[in-house]
Amino acid sequence: MVKIHPDLITSGTGEETISPYLTTEQETFTIWMKSLVFNTNGCTVFDSKGKIIYRVDNYNSKSCREVYLMDLSGHVLFTLRRQKFGLFKTWEGYRSSSGTAESTTKLEYFRVKNNVFQIPNKDSSSSYRVIAGSCRNDEQYCYKMVTRGSSLAIEDHCGKLLAEVKRKQSINGLKLGDDVLTMMVESQVDHSFIIGLVLAHSLINCIL
C-alpha cells in the first residue's frame, strides 16, 4: 500500500507520531480558490462534510514569494517559498513543527519544479517533478504531477495515482466555476502534503 511521504511528524519532544492528516480511506475535498477573508486572494479547503480544514490568506497579493498553508485555527502547517534554480520555476514547502511560520524547519520538505520552456495549453498535458525528503534520514521520494486539460493528477514514481484535482460538478452534472475544484485523495496518503503540492502548482502557474 502506497504512502505519501511524510506520514510521520515530529512532536515538540522530538518524538515521531503518525500524521493526523493521513487518510484511512479514499476521501474527497472541495477546494475554493478564494480566501474567506473578505473574498480576497487565497484558498479554502473543505472536507466531504463541509468543514473547513485548510486555508491560505494572501489578502490582496497574488503570486507572493512566500505562502502559508494553515488549518482553520490559523496554525501554519507548511511554508511555501519561491526559489530560483536556473531555467526552472521552483517552489519549496517546509513543514512547521509547532504551528507558526517561525517554527518552519527543513527537516521535512518538498520541491516542485517546472521547466520554463514547457508551455502547457488547454488541450495538452504537462508534468512537474516533485521531490520530497526528510533530513532526519537523508531519504528522498519522487513523485510527478501531470496536468491533462483542466485536471491535475499526482502520481508516485511507479505511476500509481495518489490524488486527482478537477473542476467540481453539481449533482446535476453541471460544472461549477473555474475556482471551485474537487480533490480525490486515495487511502494512506497525507492530504496536507497533497494540498501543499496543489498550492505549489497554482503558484507556479500564477493562479494563487
C-alpha positions as semicolon CSV with decimal commas, in nm:
position;residue;x (nm);y (nm);z (nm)
1;M;0,000;0,000;0,000
2;V;0,142;0,333;-0,109
3;K;0,201;0,608;0,145
4;I;0,286;0,969;0,066
5;H;0,592;1,093;0,250
6;P;0,596;1,236;0,509
7;D;0,349;1,030;0,712
8;L;0,543;1,093;1,032
9;I;0,564;1,425;1,213
10;T;0,789;1,534;1,496
11;S;0,632;1,649;1,820
12;G;0,772;1,917;2,045
13;T;0,953;1,646;2,246
14;G;1,127;1,514;1,935
15;E;0,914;1,201;1,919
16;E;0,768;1,085;1,587
17;T;0,393;1,037;1,561
18;I;0,159;0,941;1,280
19;S;0,030;1,243;1,090
20;P;-0,333;1,330;1,175
21;Y;-0,378;1,417;0,807
22;L;-0,321;1,062;0,682
23;T;-0,628;0,924;0,502
24;T;-0,763;0,585;0,612
25;E;-0,982;0,551;0,303
26;Q;-1,041;0,738;-0,020
27;E;-1,154;1,091;0,066
28;T;-1,298;1,381;-0,133
29;F;-1,234;1,751;-0,065
30;T;-1,360;2,076;-0,215
31;I;-1,110;2,349;-0,298
32;W;-1,231;2,707;-0,339
33;M;-0,956;2,924;-0,483
34;K;-1,059;3,220;-0,269
35;S;-0,984;3,330;0,085
36;L;-1,267;3,365;0,335
37;V;-1,112;3,696;0,443
38;F;-1,332;3,942;0,251
39;N;-1,324;3,713;-0,056
40;T;-0,960;3,804;-0,129
41;N;-0,678;3,603;-0,289
42;G;-0,610;3,272;-0,125
43;C;-0,758;2,926;-0,093
44;T;-1,010;2,747;0,129
45;V;-1,039;2,367;0,154
46;F;-1,346;2,182;0,282
47;D;-1,381;1,814;0,369
48;S;-1,673;1,600;0,248
49;K;-1,887;1,720;0,541
50;G;-1,838;2,088;0,456
51;K;-1,593;2,156;0,738
52;I;-1,304;2,393;0,666
53;I;-0,973;2,213;0,720
54;Y;-0,719;2,428;0,532
55;R;-0,688;2,790;0,433
56;V;-0,445;3,027;0,264
57;D;-0,490;3,402;0,303
58;N;-0,293;3,616;0,057
59;Y;-0,526;3,915;0,102
60;N;-0,474;4,149;-0,196
61;S;-0,145;3,995;-0,305
62;K;-0,107;3,741;-0,586
63;S;0,194;3,525;-0,673
64;C;0,365;3,602;-0,341
65;R;0,717;3,481;-0,274
66;E;0,608;3,312;0,049
67;V;0,272;3,148;0,124
68;Y;0,144;2,976;0,438
69;L;-0,083;2,673;0,439
70;M;-0,284;2,690;0,763
71;D;-0,555;2,495;0,937
72;L;-0,886;2,660;1,030
73;S;-0,739;2,799;1,354
74;G;-0,454;2,970;1,169
75;H;-0,179;2,727;1,269
76;V;0,084;2,710;0,994
77;L;0,127;2,358;0,854
78;F;0,357;2,432;0,560
79;T;0,552;2,736;0,446
80;L;0,590;2,754;0,068
81;R;0,873;2,962;-0,073
82;R;0,958;3,051;-0,431
83;Q;1,310;2,957;-0,536
84;K;1,509;3,021;-0,850
85;F;1,715;2,738;-0,996
86;G;1,842;2,828;-1,343
87;L;1,571;2,788;-1,607
88;F;1,317;2,633;-1,374
89;K;1,023;2,772;-1,181
90;T;1,053;2,609;-0,840
91;W;0,855;2,620;-0,516
92;E;0,966;2,453;-0,193
93;G;0,746;2,361;0,102
94;Y;0,863;2,310;0,460
95;R;0,653;2,157;0,736
96;S;0,602;2,362;1,050
97;S;0,684;2,187;1,376
98;S;0,466;2,396;1,610
99;G;0,211;2,582;1,400
100;T;0,400;2,907;1,332
101;A;0,597;3,033;1,034
102;E;0,895;3,088;1,263
103;S;0,897;2,718;1,359
104;T;0,930;2,604;0,998
105;T;1,231;2,380;0,957
106;K;1,390;2,200;0,666
107;L;1,363;1,860;0,834
108;E;1,067;1,769;0,614
109;Y;1,031;1,932;0,277
110;F;0,910;1,903;-0,080
111;R;1,019;2,070;-0,402
112;V;0,808;2,121;-0,715
113;K;0,995;2,210;-1,034
114;N;0,873;2,314;-1,377
115;N;1,074;2,383;-1,692
116;V;1,005;2,736;-1,819
117;F;1,024;2,610;-2,179
118;Q;0,729;2,379;-2,114
119;I;0,422;2,582;-2,209
120;P;0,103;2,389;-2,135
121;N;-0,220;2,474;-2,314
122;K;-0,580;2,375;-2,262
123;D;-0,563;2,064;-2,481
124;S;-0,216;1,933;-2,393
125;S;-0,056;1,772;-2,090
126;S;0,242;1,891;-1,890
127;S;0,431;1,741;-1,599
128;Y;0,604;1,865;-1,286
129;R;0,875;1,689;-1,093
130;V;0,826;1,655;-0,719
131;I;1,093;1,558;-0,467
132;A;1,003;1,509;-0,101
133;G;1,250;1,430;0,171
134;S;1,347;1,420;0,533
135;C;1,679;1,545;0,663
136;R;1,647;1,301;0,955
137;N;1,730;1,002;0,740
138;D;1,854;1,159;0,413
139;E;1,581;0,980;0,221
140;Q;1,414;1,129;-0,083
141;Y;1,092;1,030;-0,257
142;C;0,999;1,118;-0,615
143;Y;0,650;1,198;-0,742
144;K;0,501;1,351;-1,053
145;M;0,220;1,595;-1,112
146;V;0,056;1,572;-1,453
147;T;-0,195;1,817;-1,597
148;R;-0,435;1,691;-1,862
149;G;-0,667;1,966;-1,976
150;S;-0,815;2,116;-1,660
151;S;-0,736;1,818;-1,435
152;L;-0,428;1,760;-1,221
153;A;-0,309;1,411;-1,124
154;I;-0,045;1,334;-0,859
155;E;0,135;1,003;-0,907
156;D;0,411;0,811;-0,732
157;H;0,733;0,710;-0,907
158;C;0,561;0,399;-1,047
159;G;0,276;0,599;-1,200
160;K;0,020;0,495;-0,938
161;L;-0,249;0,759;-0,890
162;L;-0,245;0,912;-0,542
163;A;-0,470;1,215;-0,587
164;E;-0,662;1,395;-0,859
165;V;-0,796;1,750;-0,880
166;K;-1,053;1,871;-1,132
167;R;-1,340;2,118;-1,165
168;K;-1,627;2,036;-0,935
169;Q;-1,964;1,937;-1,076
170;S;-2,306;1,984;-0,926
171;I;-2,538;1,691;-0,854
172;N;-2,693;1,753;-1,196
173;G;-2,354;1,721;-1,365
174;L;-2,304;2,091;-1,432
175;K;-1,950;2,220;-1,385
176;L;-1,912;2,495;-1,128
177;G;-1,680;2,795;-1,167
178;D;-1,312;2,763;-1,255
179;D;-1,224;2,847;-0,895
180;V;-1,424;2,557;-0,742
181;L;-1,240;2,224;-0,755
182;T;-1,286;1,875;-0,622
183;M;-0,990;1,676;-0,494
184;M;-0,989;1,299;-0,454
185;V;-0,718;1,154;-0,230
186;E;-0,651;0,782;-0,210
187;S;-0,615;0,586;0,114
188;Q;-0,296;0,612;0,322
189;V;-0,199;0,950;0,177
190;D;-0,111;1,263;0,375
191;H;-0,366;1,512;0,238
192;S;-0,187;1,813;0,391
193;F;0,110;1,721;0,171
194;I;-0,120;1,686;-0,132
195;I;-0,273;2,029;-0,069
196;G;0,080;2,170;-0,045
197;L;0,158;2,029;-0,391
198;V;-0,167;2,166;-0,535
199;L;-0,080;2,509;-0,395
200;A;0,271;2,491;-0,543
201;H;0,121;2,403;-0,882
202;S;-0,116;2,700;-0,856
203;L;0,168;2,932;-0,758
204;I;0,390;2,818;-1,047
205;N;0,105;2,891;-1,285
206;C;0,018;3,226;-1,118
207;I;-0,331;3,106;-1,023
208;L;-0,295;3,171;-0,650
